[in-house]
XYZ file of N, CA and C in Angstrom:
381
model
N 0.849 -1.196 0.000
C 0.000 0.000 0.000
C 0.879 1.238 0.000
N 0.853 2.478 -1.085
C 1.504 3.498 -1.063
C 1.102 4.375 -0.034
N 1.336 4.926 0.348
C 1.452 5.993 1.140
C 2.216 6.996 1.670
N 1.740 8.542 1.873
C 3.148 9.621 1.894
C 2.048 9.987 3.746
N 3.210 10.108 4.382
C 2.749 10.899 5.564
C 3.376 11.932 6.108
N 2.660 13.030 6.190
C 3.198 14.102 6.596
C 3.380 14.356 8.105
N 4.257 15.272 9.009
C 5.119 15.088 9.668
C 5.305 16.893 10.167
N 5.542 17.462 11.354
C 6.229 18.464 11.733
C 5.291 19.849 11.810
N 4.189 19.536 11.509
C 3.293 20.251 11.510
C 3.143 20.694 12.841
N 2.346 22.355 13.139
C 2.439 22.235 15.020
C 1.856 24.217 15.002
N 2.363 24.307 16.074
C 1.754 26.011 16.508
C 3.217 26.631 16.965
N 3.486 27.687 15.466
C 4.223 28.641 16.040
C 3.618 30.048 15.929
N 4.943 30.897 16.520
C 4.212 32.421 16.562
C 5.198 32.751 14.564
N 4.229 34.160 14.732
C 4.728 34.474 13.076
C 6.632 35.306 13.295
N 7.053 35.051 11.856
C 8.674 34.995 12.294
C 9.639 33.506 12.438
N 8.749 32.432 13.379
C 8.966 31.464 13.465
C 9.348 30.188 12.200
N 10.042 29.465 12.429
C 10.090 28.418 11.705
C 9.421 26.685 12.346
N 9.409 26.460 10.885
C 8.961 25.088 11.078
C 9.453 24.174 9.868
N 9.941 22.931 10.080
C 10.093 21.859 9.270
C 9.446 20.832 8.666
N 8.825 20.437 7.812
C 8.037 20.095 7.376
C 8.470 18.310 6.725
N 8.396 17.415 7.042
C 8.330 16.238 6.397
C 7.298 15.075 5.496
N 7.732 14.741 4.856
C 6.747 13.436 4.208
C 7.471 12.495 4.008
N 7.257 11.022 4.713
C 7.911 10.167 3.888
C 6.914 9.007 3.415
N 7.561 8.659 2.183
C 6.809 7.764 1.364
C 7.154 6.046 2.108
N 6.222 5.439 1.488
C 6.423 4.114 1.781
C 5.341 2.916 0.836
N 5.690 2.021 0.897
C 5.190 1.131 0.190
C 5.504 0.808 -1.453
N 6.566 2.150 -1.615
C 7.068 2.116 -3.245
C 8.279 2.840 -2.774
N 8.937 2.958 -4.319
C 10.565 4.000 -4.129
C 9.768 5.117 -5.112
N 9.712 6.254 -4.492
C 9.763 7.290 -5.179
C 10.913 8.180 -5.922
N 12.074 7.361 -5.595
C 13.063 8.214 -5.983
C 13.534 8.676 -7.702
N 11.832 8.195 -8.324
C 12.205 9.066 -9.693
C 10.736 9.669 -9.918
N 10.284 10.153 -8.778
C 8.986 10.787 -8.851
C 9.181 12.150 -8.408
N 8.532 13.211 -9.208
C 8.837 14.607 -8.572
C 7.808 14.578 -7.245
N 8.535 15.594 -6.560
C 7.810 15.977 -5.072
C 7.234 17.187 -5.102
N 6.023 17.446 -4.367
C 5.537 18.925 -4.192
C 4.883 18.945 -2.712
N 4.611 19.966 -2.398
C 3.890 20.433 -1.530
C 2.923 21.432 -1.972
N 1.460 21.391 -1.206
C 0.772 22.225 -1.659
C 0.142 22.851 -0.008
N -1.131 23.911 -0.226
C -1.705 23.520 1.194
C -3.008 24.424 1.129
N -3.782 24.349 2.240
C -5.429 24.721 2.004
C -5.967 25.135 3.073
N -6.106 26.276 2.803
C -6.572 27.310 4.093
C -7.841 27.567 4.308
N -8.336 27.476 5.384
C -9.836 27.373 5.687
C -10.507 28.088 4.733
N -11.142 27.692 4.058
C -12.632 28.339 3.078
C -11.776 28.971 1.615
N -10.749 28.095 1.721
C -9.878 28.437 0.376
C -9.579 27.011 -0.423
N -9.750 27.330 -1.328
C -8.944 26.305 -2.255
C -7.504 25.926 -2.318
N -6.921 24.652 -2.583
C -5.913 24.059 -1.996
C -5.282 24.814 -2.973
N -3.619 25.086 -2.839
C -2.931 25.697 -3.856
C -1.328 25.693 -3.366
N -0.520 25.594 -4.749
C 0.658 24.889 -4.722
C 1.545 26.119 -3.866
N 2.619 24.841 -3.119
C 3.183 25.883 -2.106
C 4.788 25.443 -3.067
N 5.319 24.497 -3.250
C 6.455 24.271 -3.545
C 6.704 22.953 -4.318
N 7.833 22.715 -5.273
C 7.857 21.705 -5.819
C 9.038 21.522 -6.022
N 9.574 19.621 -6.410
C 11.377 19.428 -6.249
C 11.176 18.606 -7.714
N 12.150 18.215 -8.482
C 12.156 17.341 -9.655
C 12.932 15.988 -8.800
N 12.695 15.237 -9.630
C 13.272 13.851 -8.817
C 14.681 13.780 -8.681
N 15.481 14.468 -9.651
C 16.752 14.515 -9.525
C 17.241 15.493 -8.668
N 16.138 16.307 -8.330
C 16.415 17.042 -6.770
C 17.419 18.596 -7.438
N 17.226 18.516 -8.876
C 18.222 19.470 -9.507
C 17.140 20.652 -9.431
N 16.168 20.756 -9.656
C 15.082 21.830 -10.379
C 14.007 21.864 -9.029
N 13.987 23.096 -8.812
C 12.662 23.609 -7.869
C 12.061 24.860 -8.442
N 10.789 24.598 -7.793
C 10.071 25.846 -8.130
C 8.906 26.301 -7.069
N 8.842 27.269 -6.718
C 7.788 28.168 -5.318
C 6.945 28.371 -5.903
N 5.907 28.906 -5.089
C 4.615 29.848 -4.881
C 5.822 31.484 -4.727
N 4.956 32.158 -5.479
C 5.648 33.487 -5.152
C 5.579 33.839 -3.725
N 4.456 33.466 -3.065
C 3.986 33.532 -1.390
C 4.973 33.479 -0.384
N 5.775 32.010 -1.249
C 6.616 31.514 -0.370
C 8.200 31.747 -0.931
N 8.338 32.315 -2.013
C 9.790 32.042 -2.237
C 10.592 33.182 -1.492
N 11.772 32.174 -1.277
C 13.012 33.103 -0.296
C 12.808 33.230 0.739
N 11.873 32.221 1.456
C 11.013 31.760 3.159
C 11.458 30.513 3.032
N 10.561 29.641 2.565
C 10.192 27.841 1.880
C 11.298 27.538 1.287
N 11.806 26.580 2.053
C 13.070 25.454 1.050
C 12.617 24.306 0.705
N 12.231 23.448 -0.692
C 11.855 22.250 -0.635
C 12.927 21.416 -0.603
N 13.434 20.249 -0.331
C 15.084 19.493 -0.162
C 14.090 18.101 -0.445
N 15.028 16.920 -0.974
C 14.588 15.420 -0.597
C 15.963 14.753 -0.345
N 15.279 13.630 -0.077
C 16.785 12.362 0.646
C 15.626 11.230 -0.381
N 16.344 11.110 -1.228
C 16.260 9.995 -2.068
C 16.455 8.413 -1.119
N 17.628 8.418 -0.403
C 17.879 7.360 0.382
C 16.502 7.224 0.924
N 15.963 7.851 1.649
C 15.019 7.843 2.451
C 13.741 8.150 2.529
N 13.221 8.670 1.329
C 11.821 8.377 0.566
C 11.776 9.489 0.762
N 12.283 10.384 1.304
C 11.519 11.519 2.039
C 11.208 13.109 1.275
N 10.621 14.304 1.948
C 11.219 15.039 1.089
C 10.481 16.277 2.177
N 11.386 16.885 2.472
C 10.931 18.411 3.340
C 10.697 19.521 2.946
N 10.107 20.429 3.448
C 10.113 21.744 3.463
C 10.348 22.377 4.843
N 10.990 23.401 4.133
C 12.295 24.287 5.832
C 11.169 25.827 5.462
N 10.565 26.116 6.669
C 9.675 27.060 6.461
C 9.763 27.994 7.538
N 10.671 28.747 6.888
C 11.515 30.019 8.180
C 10.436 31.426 7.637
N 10.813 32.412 8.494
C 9.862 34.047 8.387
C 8.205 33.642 8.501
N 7.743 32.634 8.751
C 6.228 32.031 8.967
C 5.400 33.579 9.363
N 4.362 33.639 8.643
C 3.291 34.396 9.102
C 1.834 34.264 9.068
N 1.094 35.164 9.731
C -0.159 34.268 9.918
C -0.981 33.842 8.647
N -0.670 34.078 7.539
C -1.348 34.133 6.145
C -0.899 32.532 5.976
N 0.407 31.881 6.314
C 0.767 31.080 5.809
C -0.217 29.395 6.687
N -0.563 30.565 7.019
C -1.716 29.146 8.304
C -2.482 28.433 6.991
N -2.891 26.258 7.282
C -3.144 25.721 6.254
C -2.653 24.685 6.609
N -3.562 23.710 5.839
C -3.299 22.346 6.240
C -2.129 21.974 4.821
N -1.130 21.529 4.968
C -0.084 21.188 4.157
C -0.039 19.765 3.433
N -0.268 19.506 2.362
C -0.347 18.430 2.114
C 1.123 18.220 0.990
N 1.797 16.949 1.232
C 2.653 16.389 0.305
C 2.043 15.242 -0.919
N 2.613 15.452 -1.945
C 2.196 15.146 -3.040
C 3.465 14.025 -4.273
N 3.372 13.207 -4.754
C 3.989 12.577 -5.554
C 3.674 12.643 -7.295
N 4.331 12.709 -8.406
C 4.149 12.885 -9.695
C 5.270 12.154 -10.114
N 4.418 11.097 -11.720
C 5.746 10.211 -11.915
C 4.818 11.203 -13.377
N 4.884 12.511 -13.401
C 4.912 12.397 -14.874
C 5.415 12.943 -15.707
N 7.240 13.366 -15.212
C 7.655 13.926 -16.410
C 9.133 13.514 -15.842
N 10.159 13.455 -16.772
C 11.725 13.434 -16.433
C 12.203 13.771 -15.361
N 13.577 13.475 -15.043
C 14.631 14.162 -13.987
C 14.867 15.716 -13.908
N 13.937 16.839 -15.002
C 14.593 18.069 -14.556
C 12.673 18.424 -14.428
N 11.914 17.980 -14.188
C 10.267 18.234 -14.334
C 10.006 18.474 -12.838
N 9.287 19.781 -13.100
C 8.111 20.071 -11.537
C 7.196 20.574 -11.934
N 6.257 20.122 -11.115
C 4.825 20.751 -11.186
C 3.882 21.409 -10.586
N 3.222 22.295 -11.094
C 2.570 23.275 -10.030
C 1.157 22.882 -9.841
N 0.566 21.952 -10.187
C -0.845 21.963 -10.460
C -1.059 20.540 -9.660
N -2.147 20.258 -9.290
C -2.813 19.519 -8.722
C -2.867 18.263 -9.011
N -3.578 18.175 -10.355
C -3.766 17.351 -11.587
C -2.450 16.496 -12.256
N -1.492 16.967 -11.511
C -0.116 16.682 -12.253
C 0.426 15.447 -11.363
N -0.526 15.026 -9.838
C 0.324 14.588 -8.630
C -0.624 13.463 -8.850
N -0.053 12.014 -8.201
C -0.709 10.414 -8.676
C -1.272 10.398 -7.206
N -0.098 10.801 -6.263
C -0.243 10.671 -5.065
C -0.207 11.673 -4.019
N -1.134 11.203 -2.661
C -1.224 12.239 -1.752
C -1.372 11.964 -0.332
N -0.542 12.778 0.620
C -0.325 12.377 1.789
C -1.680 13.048 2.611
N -2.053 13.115 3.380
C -3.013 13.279 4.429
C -3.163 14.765 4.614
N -1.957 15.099 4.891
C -2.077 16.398 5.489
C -1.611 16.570 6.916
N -0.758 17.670 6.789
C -0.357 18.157 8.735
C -0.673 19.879 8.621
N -1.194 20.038 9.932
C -1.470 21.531 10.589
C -0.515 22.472 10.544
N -0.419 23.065 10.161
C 0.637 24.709 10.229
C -0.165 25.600 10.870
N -0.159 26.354 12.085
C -0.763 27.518 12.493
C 0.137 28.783 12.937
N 0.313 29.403 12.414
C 0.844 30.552 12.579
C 0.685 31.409 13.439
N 0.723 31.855 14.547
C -0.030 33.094 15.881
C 0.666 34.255 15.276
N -0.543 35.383 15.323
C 0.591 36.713 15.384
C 0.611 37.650 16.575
């Protein structure tokens, strides 16, 4: 059974950081691109960050870039986001995401693009 579970989710104040994990299991993802997306009460879910499988090519949400680091460990299924300057806008349930559908330099911003999907963890931001 595949499955991605997300990880590190929690209550900080804004300014704050938080680390963000998913790890996969039940398959090797290590030629599947990674993303993160996330969905804020009475909003539609929408892409926060994305890695290519070769871990060469990323791409942000303008929201988040130069805050949000996406990184993976191939060894280890895994794949994070480092989410430093946090503010209360960025509050949202975070979900990690898997895509086997394009090459080693491919990311994706869209929804429609991901096979697979982890659950979701809490981000709350205080200001």
């Amino acid at each position: 059974q595949v499955q991605l579970v997300e990880s590190g989710g929690g209550l900080v104040q804004a300014g704050g950081s938080l680390r963000l994990s998913c790890a996969a299991s039940g398959r090797t993802f290590s030629s599947y691109a990674r993303g993160w997306f996330r969905q804020a009460p009475g909003k539609e879910r929408e892409f926060v960050a994305a890695i290519s499988w070769s871990g060469a090519h990323t791409v942000y949400a303008d929201s988040v870039k130069g805050r949000f680091t996406i990184s993976r460990d191939n060894a280890k299924n895994t794949v994070y986001l480092q989410m430093n300057s946090l503010k209360p806008e960025d509050t949202a349930v975070y979900y990690c995401a898997a895509s086997s559908y394009g090459g080693s330099w491919w990311v994706g911003a869209h929804e429609n693009e991901y096979d697979y999907w982890g659950q979701g963890t809490q981000v709350t931001v205080s200001s």
